[in-house]
mmCIF file of C-alpha atoms in Angstrom:
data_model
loop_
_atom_site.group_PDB
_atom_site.id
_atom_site.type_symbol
_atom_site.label_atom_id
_atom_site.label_comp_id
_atom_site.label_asym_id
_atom_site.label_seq_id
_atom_site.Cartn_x
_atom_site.Cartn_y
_atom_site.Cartn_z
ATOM 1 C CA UNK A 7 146.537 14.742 78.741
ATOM 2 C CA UNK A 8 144.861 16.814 82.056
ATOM 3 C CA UNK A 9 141.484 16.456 81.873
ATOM 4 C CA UNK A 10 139.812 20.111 81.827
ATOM 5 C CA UNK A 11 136.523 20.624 84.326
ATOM 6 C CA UNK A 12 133.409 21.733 82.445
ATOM 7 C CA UNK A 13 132.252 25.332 82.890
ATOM 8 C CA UNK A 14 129.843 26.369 85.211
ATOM 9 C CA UNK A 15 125.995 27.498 84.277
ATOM 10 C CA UNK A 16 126.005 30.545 85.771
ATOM 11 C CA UNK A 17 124.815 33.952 83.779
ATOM 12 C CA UNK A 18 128.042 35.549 85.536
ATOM 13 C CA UNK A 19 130.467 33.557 83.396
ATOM 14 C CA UNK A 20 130.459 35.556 79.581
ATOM 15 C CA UNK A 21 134.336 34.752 78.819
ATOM 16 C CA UNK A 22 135.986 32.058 78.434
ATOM 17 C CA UNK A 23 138.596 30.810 80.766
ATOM 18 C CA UNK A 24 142.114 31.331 79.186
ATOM 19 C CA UNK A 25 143.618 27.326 79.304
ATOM 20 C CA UNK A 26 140.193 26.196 77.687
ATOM 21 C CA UNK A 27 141.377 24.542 74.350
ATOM 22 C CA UNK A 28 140.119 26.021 71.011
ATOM 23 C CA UNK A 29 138.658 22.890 70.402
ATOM 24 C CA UNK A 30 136.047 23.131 72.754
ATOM 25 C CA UNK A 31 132.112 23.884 71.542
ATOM 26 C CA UNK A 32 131.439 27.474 71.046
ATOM 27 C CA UNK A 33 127.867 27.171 72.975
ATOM 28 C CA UNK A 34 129.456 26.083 76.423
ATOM 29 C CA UNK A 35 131.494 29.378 76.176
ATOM 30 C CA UNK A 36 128.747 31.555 76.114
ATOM 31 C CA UNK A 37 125.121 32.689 78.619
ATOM 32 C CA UNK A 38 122.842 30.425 77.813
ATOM 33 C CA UNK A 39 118.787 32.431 78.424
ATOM 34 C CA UNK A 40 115.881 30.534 78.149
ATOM 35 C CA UNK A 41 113.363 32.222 79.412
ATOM 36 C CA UNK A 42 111.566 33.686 76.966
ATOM 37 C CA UNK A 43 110.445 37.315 75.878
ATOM 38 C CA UNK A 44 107.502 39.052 77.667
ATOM 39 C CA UNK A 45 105.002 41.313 75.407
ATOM 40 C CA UNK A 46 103.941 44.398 76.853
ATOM 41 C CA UNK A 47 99.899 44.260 77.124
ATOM 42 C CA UNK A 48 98.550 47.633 75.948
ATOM 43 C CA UNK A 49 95.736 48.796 78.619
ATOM 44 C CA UNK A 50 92.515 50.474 77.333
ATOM 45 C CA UNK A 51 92.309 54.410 77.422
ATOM 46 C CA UNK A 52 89.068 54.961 79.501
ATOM 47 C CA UNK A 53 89.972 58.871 80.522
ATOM 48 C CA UNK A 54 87.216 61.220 78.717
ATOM 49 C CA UNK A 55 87.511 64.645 77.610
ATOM 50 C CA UNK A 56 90.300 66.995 76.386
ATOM 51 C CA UNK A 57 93.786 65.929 76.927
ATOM 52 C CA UNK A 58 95.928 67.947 79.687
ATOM 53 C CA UNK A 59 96.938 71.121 79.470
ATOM 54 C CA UNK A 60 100.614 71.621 78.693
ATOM 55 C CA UNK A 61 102.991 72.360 81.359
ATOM 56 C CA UNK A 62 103.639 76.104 82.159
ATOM 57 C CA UNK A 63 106.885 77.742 83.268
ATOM 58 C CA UNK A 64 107.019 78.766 86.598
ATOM 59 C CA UNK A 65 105.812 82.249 87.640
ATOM 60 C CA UNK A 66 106.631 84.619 90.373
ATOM 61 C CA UNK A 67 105.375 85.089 93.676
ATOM 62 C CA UNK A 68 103.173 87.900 93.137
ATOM 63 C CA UNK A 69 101.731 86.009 90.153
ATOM 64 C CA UNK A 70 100.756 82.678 91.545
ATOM 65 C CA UNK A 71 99.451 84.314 94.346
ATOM 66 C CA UNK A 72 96.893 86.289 91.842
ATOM 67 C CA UNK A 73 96.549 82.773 89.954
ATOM 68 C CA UNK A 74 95.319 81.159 92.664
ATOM 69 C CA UNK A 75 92.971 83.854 93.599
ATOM 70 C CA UNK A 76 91.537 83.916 90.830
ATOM 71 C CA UNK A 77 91.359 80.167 90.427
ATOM 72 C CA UNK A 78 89.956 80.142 94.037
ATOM 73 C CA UNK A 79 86.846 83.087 93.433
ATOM 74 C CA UNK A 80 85.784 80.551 90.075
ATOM 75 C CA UNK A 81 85.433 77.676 91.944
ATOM 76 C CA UNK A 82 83.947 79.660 94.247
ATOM 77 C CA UNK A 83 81.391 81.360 91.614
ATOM 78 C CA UNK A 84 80.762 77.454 90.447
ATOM 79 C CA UNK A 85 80.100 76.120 93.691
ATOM 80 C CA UNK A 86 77.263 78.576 94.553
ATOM 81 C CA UNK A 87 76.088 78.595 90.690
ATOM 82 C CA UNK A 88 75.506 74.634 91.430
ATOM 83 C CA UNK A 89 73.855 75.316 94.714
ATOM 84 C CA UNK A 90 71.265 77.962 93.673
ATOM 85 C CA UNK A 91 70.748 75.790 90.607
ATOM 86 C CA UNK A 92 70.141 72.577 92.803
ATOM 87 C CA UNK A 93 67.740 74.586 95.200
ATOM 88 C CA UNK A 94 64.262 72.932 95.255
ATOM 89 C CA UNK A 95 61.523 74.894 93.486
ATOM 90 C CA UNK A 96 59.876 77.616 96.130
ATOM 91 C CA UNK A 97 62.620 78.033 98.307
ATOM 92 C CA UNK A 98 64.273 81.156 99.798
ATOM 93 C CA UNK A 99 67.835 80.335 98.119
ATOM 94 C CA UNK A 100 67.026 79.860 94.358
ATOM 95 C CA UNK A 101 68.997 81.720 91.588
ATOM 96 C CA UNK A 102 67.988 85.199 91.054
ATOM 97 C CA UNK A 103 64.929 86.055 89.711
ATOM 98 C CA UNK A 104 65.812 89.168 88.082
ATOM 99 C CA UNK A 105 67.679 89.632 84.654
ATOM 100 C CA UNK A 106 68.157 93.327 84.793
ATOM 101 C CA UNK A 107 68.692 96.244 87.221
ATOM 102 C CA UNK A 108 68.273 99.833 86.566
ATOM 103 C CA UNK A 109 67.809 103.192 88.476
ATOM 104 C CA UNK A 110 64.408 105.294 87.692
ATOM 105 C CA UNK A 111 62.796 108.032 88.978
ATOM 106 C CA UNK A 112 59.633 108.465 91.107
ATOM 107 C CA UNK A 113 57.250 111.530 90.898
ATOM 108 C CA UNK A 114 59.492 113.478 93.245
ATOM 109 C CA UNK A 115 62.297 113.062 91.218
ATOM 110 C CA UNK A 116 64.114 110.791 93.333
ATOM 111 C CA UNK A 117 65.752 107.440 93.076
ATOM 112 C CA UNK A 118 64.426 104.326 92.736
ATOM 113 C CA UNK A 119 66.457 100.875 91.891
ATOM 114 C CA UNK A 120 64.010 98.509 89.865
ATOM 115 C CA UNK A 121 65.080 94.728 89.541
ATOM 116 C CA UNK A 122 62.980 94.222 86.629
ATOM 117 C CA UNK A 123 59.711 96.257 86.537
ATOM 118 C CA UNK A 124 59.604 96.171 90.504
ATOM 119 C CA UNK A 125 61.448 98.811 92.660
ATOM 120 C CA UNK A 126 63.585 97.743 95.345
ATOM 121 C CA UNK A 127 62.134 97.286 98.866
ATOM 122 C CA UNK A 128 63.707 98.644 102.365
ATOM 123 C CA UNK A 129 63.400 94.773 104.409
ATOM 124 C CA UNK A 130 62.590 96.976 107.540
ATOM 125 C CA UNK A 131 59.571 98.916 105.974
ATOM 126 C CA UNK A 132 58.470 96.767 102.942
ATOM 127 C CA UNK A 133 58.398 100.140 101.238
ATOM 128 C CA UNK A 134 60.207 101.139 98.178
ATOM 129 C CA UNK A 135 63.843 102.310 98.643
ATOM 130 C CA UNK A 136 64.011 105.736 97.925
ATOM 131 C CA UNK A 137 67.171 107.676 97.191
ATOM 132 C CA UNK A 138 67.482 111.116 97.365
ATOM 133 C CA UNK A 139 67.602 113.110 94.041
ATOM 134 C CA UNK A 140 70.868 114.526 94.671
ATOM 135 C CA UNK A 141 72.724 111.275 95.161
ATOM 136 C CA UNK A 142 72.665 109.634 91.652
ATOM 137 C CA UNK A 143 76.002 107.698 91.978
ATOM 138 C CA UNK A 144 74.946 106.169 95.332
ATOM 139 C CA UNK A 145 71.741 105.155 92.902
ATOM 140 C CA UNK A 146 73.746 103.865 89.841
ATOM 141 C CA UNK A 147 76.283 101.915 92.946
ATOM 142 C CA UNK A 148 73.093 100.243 94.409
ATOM 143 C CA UNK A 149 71.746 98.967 90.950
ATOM 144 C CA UNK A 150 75.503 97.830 89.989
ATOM 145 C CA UNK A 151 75.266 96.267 93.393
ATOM 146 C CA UNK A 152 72.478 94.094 92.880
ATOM 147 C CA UNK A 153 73.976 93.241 89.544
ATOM 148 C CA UNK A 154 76.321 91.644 90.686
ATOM 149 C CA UNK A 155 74.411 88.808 92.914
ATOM 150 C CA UNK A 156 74.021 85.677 91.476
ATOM 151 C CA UNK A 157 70.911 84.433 93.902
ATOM 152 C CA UNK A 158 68.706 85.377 96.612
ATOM 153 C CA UNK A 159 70.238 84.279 99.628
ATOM 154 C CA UNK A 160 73.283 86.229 98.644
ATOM 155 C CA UNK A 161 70.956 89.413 99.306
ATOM 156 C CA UNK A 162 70.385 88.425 102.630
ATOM 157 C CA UNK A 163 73.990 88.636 103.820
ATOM 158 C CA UNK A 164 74.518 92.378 104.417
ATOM 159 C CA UNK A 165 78.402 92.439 104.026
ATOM 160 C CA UNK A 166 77.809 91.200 100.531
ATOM 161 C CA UNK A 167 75.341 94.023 100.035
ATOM 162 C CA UNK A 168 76.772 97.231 102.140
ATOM 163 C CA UNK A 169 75.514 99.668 100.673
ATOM 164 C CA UNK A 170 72.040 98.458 100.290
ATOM 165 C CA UNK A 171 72.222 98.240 104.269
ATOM 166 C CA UNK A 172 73.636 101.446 105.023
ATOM 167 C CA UNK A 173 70.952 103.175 102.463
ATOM 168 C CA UNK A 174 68.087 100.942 103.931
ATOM 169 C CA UNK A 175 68.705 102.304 107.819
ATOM 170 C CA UNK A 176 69.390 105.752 106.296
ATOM 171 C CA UNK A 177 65.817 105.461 105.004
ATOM 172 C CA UNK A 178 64.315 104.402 108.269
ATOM 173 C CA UNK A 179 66.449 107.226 109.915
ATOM 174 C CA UNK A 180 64.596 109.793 107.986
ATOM 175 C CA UNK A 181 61.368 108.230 108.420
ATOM 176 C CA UNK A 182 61.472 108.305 111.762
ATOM 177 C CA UNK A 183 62.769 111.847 112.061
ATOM 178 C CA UNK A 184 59.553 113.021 109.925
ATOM 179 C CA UNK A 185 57.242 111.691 112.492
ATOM 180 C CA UNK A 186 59.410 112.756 115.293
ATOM 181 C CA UNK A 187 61.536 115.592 115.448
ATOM 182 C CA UNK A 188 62.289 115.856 119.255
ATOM 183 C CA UNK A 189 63.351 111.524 119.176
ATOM 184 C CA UNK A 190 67.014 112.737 119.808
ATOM 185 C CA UNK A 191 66.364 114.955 122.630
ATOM 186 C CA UNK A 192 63.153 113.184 124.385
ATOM 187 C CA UNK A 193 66.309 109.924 124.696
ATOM 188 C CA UNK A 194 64.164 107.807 122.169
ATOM 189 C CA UNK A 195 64.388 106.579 119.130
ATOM 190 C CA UNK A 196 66.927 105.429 116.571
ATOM 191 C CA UNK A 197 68.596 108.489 116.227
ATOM 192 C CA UNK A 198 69.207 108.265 120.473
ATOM 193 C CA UNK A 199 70.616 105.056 120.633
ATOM 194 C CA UNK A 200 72.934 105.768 117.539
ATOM 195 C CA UNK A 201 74.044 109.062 119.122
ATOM 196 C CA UNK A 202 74.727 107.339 122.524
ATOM 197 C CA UNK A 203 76.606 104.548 120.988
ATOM 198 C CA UNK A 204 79.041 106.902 119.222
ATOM 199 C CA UNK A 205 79.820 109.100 121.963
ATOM 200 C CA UNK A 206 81.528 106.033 124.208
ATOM 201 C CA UNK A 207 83.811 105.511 121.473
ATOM 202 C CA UNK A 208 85.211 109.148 121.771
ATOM 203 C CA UNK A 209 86.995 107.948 125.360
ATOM 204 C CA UNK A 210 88.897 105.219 123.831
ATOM 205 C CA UNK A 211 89.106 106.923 120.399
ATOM 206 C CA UNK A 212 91.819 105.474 118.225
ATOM 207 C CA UNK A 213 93.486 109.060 116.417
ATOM 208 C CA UNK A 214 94.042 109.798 120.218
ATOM 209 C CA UNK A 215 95.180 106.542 122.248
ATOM 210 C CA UNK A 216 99.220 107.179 121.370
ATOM 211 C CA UNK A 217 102.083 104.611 122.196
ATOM 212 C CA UNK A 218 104.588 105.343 125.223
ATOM 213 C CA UNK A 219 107.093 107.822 124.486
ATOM 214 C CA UNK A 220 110.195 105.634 123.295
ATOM 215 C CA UNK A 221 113.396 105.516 126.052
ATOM 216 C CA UNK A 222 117.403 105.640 125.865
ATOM 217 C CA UNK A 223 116.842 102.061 126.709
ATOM 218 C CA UNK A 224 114.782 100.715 123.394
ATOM 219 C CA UNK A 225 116.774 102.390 120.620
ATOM 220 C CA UNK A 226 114.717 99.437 118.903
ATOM 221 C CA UNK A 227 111.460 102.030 118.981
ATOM 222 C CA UNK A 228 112.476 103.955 116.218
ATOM 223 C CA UNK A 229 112.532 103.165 112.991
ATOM 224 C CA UNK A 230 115.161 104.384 109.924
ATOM 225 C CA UNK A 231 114.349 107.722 109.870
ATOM 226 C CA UNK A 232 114.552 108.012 113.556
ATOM 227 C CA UNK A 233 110.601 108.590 114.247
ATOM 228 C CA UNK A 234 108.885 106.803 117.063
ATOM 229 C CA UNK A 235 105.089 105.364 116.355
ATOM 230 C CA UNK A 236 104.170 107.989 118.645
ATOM 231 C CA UNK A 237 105.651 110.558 117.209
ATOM 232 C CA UNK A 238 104.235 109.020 113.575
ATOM 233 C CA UNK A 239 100.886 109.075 115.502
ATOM 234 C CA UNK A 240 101.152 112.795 116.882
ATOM 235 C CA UNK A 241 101.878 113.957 113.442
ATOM 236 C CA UNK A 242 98.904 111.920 111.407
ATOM 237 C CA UNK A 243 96.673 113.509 114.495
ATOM 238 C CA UNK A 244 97.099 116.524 114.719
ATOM 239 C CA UNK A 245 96.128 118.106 111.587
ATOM 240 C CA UNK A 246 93.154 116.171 111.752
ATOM 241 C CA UNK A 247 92.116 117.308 115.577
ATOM 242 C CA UNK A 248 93.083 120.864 114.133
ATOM 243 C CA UNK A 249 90.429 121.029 111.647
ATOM 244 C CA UNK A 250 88.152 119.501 114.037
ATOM 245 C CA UNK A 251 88.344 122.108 116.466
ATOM 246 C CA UNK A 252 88.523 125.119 114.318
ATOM 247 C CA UNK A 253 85.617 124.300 112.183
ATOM 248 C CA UNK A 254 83.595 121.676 113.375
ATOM 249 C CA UNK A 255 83.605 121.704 117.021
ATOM 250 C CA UNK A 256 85.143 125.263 117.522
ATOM 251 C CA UNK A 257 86.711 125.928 121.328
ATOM 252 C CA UNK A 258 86.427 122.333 122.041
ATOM 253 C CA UNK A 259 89.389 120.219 124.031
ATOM 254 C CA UNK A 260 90.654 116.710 123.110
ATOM 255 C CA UNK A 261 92.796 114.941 125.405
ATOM 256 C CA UNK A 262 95.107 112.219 124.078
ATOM 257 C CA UNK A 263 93.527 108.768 125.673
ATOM 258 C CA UNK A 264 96.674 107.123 127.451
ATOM 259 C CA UNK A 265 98.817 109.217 129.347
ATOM 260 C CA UNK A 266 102.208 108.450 129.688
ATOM 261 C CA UNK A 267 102.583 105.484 130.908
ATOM 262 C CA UNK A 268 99.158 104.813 131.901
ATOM 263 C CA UNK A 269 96.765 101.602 130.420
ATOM 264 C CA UNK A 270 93.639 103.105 131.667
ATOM 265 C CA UNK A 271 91.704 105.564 129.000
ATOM 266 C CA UNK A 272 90.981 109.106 130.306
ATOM 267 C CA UNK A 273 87.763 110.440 129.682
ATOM 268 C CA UNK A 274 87.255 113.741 127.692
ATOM 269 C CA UNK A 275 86.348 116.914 129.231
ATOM 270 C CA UNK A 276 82.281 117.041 130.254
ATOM 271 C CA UNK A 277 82.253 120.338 128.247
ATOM 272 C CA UNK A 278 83.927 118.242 125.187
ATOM 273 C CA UNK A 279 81.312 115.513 125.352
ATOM 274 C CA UNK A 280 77.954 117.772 125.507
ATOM 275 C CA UNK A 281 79.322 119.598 122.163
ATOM 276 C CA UNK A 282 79.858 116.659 120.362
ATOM 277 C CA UNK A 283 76.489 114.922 121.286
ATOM 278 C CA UNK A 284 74.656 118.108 120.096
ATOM 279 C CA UNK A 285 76.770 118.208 116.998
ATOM 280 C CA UNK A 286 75.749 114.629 116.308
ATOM 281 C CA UNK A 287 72.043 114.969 117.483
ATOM 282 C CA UNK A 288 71.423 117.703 114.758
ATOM 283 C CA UNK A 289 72.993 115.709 111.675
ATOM 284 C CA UNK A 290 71.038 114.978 108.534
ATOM 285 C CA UNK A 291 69.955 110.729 108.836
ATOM 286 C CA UNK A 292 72.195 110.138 105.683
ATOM 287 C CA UNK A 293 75.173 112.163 107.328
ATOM 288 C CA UNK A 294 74.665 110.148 111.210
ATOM 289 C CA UNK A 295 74.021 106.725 109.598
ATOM 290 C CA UNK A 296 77.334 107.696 107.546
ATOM 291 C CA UNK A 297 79.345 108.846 110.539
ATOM 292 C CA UNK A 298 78.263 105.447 112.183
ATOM 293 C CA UNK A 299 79.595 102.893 109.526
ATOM 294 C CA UNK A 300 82.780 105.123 109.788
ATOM 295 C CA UNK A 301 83.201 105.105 112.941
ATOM 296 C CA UNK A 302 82.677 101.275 113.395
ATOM 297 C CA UNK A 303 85.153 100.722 110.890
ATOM 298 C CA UNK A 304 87.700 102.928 112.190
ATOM 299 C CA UNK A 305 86.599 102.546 116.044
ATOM 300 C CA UNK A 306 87.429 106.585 116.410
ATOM 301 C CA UNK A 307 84.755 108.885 116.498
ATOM 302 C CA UNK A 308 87.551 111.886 115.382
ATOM 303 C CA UNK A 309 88.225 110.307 111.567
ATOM 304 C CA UNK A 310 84.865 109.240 111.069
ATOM 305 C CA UNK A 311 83.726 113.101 111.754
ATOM 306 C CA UNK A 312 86.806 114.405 109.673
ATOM 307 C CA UNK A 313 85.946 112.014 106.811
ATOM 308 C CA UNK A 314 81.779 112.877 107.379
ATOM 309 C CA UNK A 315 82.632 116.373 107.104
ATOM 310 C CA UNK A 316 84.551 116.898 103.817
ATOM 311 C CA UNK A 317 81.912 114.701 101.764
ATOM 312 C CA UNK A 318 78.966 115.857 103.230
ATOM 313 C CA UNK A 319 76.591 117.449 100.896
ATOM 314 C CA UNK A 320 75.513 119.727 103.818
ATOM 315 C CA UNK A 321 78.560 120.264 105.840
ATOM 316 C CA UNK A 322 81.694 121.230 103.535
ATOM 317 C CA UNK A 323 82.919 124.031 103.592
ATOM 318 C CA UNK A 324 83.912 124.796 100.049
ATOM 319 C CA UNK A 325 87.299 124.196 98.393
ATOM 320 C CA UNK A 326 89.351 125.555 95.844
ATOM 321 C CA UNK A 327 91.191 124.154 93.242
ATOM 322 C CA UNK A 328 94.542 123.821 95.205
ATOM 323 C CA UNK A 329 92.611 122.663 98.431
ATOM 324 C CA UNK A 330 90.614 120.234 96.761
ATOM 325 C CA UNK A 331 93.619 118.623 95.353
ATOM 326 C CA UNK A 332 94.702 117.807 99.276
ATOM 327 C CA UNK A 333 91.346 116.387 100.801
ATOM 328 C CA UNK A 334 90.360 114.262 103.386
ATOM 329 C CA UNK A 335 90.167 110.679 101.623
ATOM 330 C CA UNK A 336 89.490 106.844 101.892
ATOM 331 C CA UNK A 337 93.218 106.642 101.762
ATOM 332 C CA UNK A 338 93.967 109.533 104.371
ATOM 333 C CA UNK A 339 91.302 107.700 106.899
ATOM 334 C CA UNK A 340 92.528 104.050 106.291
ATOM 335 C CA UNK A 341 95.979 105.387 107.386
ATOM 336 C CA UNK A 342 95.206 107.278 109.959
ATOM 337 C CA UNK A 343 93.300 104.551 111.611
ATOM 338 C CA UNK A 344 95.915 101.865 110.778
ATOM 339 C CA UNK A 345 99.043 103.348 111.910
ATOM 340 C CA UNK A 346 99.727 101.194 114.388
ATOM 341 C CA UNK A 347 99.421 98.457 112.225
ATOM 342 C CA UNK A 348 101.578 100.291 109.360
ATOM 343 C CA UNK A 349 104.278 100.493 111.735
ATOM 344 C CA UNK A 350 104.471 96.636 113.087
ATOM 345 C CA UNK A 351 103.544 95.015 109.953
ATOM 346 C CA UNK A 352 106.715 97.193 108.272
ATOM 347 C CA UNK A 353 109.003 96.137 110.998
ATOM 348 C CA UNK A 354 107.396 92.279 110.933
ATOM 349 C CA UNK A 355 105.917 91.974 107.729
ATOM 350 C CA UNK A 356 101.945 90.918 106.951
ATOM 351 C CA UNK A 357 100.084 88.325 107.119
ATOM 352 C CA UNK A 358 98.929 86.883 104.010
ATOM 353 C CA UNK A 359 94.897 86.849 103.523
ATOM 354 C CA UNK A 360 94.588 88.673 106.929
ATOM 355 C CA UNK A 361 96.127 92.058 106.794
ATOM 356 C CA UNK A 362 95.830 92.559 103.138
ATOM 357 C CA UNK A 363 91.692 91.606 104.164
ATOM 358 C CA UNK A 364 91.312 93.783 106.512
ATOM 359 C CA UNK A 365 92.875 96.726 104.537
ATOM 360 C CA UNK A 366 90.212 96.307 101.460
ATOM 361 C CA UNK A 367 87.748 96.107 103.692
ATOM 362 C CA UNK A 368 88.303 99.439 105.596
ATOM 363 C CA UNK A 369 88.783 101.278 102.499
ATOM 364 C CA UNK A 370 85.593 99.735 101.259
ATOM 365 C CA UNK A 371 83.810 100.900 104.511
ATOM 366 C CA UNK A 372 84.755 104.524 103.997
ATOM 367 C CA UNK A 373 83.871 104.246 100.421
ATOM 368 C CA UNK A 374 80.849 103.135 101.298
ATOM 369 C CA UNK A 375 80.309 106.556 103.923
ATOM 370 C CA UNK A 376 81.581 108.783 101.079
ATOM 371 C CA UNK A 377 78.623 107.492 98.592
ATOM 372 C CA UNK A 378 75.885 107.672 101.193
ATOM 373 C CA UNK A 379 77.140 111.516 102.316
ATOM 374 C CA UNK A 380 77.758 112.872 99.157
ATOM 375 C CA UNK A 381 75.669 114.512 96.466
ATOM 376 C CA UNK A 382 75.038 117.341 94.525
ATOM 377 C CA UNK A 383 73.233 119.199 97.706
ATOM 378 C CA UNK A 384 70.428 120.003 95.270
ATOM 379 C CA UNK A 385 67.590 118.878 98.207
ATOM 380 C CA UNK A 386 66.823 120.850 101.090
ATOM 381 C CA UNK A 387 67.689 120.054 104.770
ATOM 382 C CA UNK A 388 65.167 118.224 106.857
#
């Protein structure tokens, strides 16, 4: 009989080949293993705390954007809790030192913001900040202000504190006016070198420097309804040049900027100019330190005026019902000094965390002017 070969030891080989006789041992027909089992080794759990959160479904653009704003301003908060509470003993930084703020009254009647028992200070004076009586929201929006900080060297940022600043050079304004009522006119003083610094930006004011008429050429100028951004900037302008010149600077001229074609600004009419320094040299210290943050924050001394003059306690002219619905507004002035920007950034789209910035921060400018302006016009006029 034909001798059969013995099977190979290799794992590959799990049937048997067909002439192998029945005969044969069952054990050579199968995989042999002999390496032996391996036991998992459980590690120890050294992790601390609660266990992780459970997953969450997904969420839209608009809200992970707010998520992580809001995750961003706590860590935030937490970071500068940890610093103020880290802060050696003594120093300039530590956490607040007040628990509570609230507005009071001095023996005049007027405003005072006390952090504690003690009033606030103006830093440029050391004397208590006083508002006047006939601004009691500006008051309660100072103490609410001051609320809000978490330790000292926050107070000694001004754009965390804007209207503290704004109210604190108001103050030293009217101080100075009381002890010199000619400062304006004699070219000294505050009020002088405020009054000066406005007036440049009426040559390059922004409601008047107007894009190039669009050509045949760049149907690409217009947008969907056909309008041109200077034609968009003609129309936000001119009602607002039209109140200007029929009831605050009546007879007056204003020249667009930019001609036609031209990159170099045109100055304003000599005539033009001497009106509006006058009209600026004889306003209230609340209304010019007002019509300076607006006009900083806008860069045109035309909104800033238009905006000064409808809030002013002193310098409205009275509105009816109907009228009053239609006024002059943070919103009206953020647009009208951002149409330019409008315009691209709805043709290009915006910048995350730079445009939408910029926008709050405007608006909270001329909120800002509208608090410090405003009041019930119960005191008289210096």
């Amino acid at each position: 009989m034909k001798r059969i070969a013995p099977l190979p030891s290799s794992p590959f080989f799990h049937t048997p080949y067909r002439n192998v006789p029945s005969s044969r041992p069952r054990a050579l027909l199968q995989c042999l293993h002999t390496t032996s089992p391996r036991v998992a080794t459980p590690l120890p759990i050294t992790a601390t705390g609660p266990p992780p959160a459970a997953p969450q479904p997904a969420a839209s653009q608009y809200g992970e954007r707010v998520d992580r704003r809001r995750r961003q301003a706590e860590l935030l908060k937490r970071g500068q809790d940890m610093r103020a509470s880290h802060m050696k003993p003594g120093t300039a930084a530590k956490k607040r030192f007040w628990k509570d703020v609230s507005v009071q009254t001095d023996d005049e009647k007027n405003h005072l913001v006390n952090l504690d028992t003690r009033a606030l200070r103006n830093p440029t004076t050391k004397q208590p900040l006083t508002i006047p009586r006939s601004k009691p929201h500006l008051a309660t929006a100072l103490a609410l202000e001051w609320d809000l900080l978490v330790s000292v060297q926050q107070a000694t940022r001004s754009h965390l504190i804007p209207l503290t600043s704004i109210s604190a050079r108001a103050h030293v304004l009217g101080l100075e006016d009381g002890e010199n009522q000619h400062a304006a006119s004699s070219g000294t003083g505050t009020r002088y070198d405020i009054v000066n610094t406005l007036l440049r930006y009426l040559d390059t004011d922004t409601l008047l420097c107007w894009a190039p008429a669009p050509t045949p050429a760049n149907p690409s100028d217009k947008d969907g309804r056909g309008e041109s951004l200077r034609d968009l900037q003609v129309r936000t302008a001119k009602p607002i040049l039209s109140y200007l010149t029929q009831n605050v600077w009546p007879g007056v001229e204003l020249k667009p900027t930019l001609d036609d074609g031209s990159i170099l600004p045109a100055s304003q009419p000599a005539a033009t100019r001497a009106v509006i320094k006058g009209w600026m040299a004889g306003l209230p210290a609340w209304e010019l330190v007002g019509l300076e943050r607006a006009v900083l924050a806008s860069k045109s001394l035309c909104i800033a005026a238009r905006l000064v003059c409808e809030w002013s306690e002193y310098l409205n002219l009275g509105y009816t019902k109907e009228e009053a619905a239609g006024r002059f507004g943070i919103e009206e002035a953020a647009k009208a000094c951002s149409q330019e920007v409008i315009w691209q950034t709805g043709r290009w789209g915006e910048v995350e965390d730079s445009h939408d910035v910029d926008k709050e921060d405007l608006r909270r400018q001329f909120g800002s002017v509208i608090l410090v302006v405003s009041g019930t016009g119960n005191r008289t006029r210096p």
